């Protein structure tokens, strides 16, 4: 394995070892597929998107913003290595076959956006209520029927997308989410009475029930 030391770089590659390097990656829309790479004392100056970091190690590294995009990979579960990368800020998992989340996701203390659009989740993943840093959750297009009372623990949540599930009501505890500003419930079997109740619980939130 080749080692690069003390360099300013505009690209990053697999099967490399980087020591004390500064990365100035030009295009944040590029998704980097990395394997078998090692980073020590490195600094990523700009937002970076990864589609794989399997068998990669990061020691004493600094990041601006890290997006892990594992979408449309037919995944039935999140790869275990992802949970050890506690510097990830945004996790995209849409259009997979995930049915539930491992309790290990609670390790991701710097995660603030979680996208699980169009998976096969039957139960709201209660484990994510331990991720108090989350401000955006997208669970649209799943098969969720109920939302747990513990959702009130995600106190920094500003947007919650639950479109096209099987939800008929929300717990009163959702009213404790004082920062919630967007709630999408279109395509759920929610009665007019329950809609009015939810509006009363969240008077400062833009709530969309659809037509």
Tab-separated table of C-alpha atoms in Angstrom, residues 107-194:
chain	number	residue	atom	x	y	z
A	107	UNK	CA	-23.319	5.267	18.166
A	108	UNK	CA	-23.670	7.863	15.398
A	109	UNK	CA	-23.805	10.882	17.694
A	110	UNK	CA	-23.018	13.416	14.937
A	111	UNK	CA	-25.797	12.263	12.611
A	112	UNK	CA	-28.320	15.023	11.931
A	113	UNK	CA	-30.057	13.818	8.749
A	114	UNK	CA	-31.434	10.319	8.216
A	115	UNK	CA	-33.187	9.362	4.968
A	116	UNK	CA	-34.926	5.971	4.774
A	117	UNK	CA	-37.335	6.771	1.957
A	118	UNK	CA	-38.875	3.750	0.191
A	119	UNK	CA	-37.711	0.856	2.289
A	120	UNK	CA	-39.715	-1.932	3.961
A	121	UNK	CA	-39.886	-0.651	7.536
A	122	UNK	CA	-42.963	-1.819	9.459
A	123	UNK	CA	-42.200	-0.206	12.823
A	124	UNK	CA	-40.848	3.255	13.538
A	125	UNK	CA	-37.176	2.610	14.482
A	126	UNK	CA	-37.348	3.507	18.155
A	127	UNK	CA	-33.564	3.346	18.422
A	128	UNK	CA	-33.212	6.623	16.513
A	129	UNK	CA	-34.956	8.477	19.337
A	130	UNK	CA	-31.584	8.226	21.110
A	131	UNK	CA	-30.005	10.329	18.365
A	132	UNK	CA	-30.839	13.706	19.835
A	133	UNK	CA	-28.684	15.469	17.220
A	134	UNK	CA	-31.143	14.544	14.430
A	135	UNK	CA	-32.938	17.479	12.843
A	136	UNK	CA	-34.273	15.763	9.690
A	137	UNK	CA	-35.897	12.329	9.330
A	138	UNK	CA	-37.428	10.951	6.131
A	139	UNK	CA	-39.371	7.686	6.440
A	140	UNK	CA	-41.699	8.200	3.485
A	141	UNK	CA	-42.920	5.197	1.533
A	142	UNK	CA	-42.614	2.567	4.241
A	143	UNK	CA	-45.264	0.538	6.140
A	144	UNK	CA	-45.215	2.238	9.520
A	145	UNK	CA	-48.466	2.188	11.505
A	146	UNK	CA	-47.571	3.877	14.789
A	147	UNK	CA	-45.191	6.547	16.076
A	148	UNK	CA	-43.750	5.961	19.581
A	149	UNK	CA	-44.136	8.386	22.473
A	150	UNK	CA	-40.340	8.473	22.709
A	151	UNK	CA	-40.190	10.590	19.534
A	152	UNK	CA	-40.337	13.556	21.899
A	153	UNK	CA	-36.703	12.799	22.827
A	154	UNK	CA	-35.489	14.024	19.414
A	155	UNK	CA	-35.744	17.591	20.629
A	156	UNK	CA	-33.753	19.154	17.765
A	157	UNK	CA	-36.025	17.735	15.070
A	158	UNK	CA	-37.131	20.401	12.575
A	159	UNK	CA	-38.503	18.246	9.726
A	160	UNK	CA	-40.239	14.882	9.798
A	161	UNK	CA	-41.442	13.230	6.573
A	162	UNK	CA	-43.841	10.292	6.990
A	163	UNK	CA	-45.686	10.440	3.671
A	164	UNK	CA	-47.280	7.231	2.339
A	165	UNK	CA	-47.196	5.051	5.426
A	166	UNK	CA	-50.135	3.518	7.347
A	167	UNK	CA	-50.312	5.979	10.242
A	168	UNK	CA	-53.761	6.834	11.608
A	169	UNK	CA	-52.764	8.974	14.590
A	170	UNK	CA	-49.817	10.539	16.381
A	171	UNK	CA	-49.031	10.461	20.116
A	172	UNK	CA	-49.630	13.643	22.076
A	173	UNK	CA	-45.916	13.613	22.985
A	174	UNK	CA	-45.077	14.854	19.492
A	175	UNK	CA	-46.304	18.222	20.698
A	176	UNK	CA	-43.112	18.497	22.766
A	177	UNK	CA	-41.067	18.904	19.601
A	178	UNK	CA	-40.945	22.676	19.841
A	179	UNK	CA	-38.489	23.039	16.936
A	180	UNK	CA	-40.522	20.970	14.465
A	181	UNK	CA	-41.428	23.146	11.475
A	182	UNK	CA	-42.297	20.629	8.723
A	183	UNK	CA	-44.423	17.508	9.078
A	184	UNK	CA	-45.509	15.591	5.972
A	185	UNK	CA	-48.307	13.055	6.530
A	186	UNK	CA	-49.799	12.844	3.042
A	187	UNK	CA	-51.098	9.416	2.039
A	188	UNK	CA	-51.758	8.206	5.593
A	189	UNK	CA	-55.276	7.182	6.799
A	190	UNK	CA	-55.671	10.109	9.208
A	191	UNK	CA	-59.215	11.279	9.959
A	192	UNK	CA	-60.208	14.948	9.854
A	193	UNK	CA	-60.668	14.893	13.613
A	194	UNK	CA	-57.175	13.549	14.134
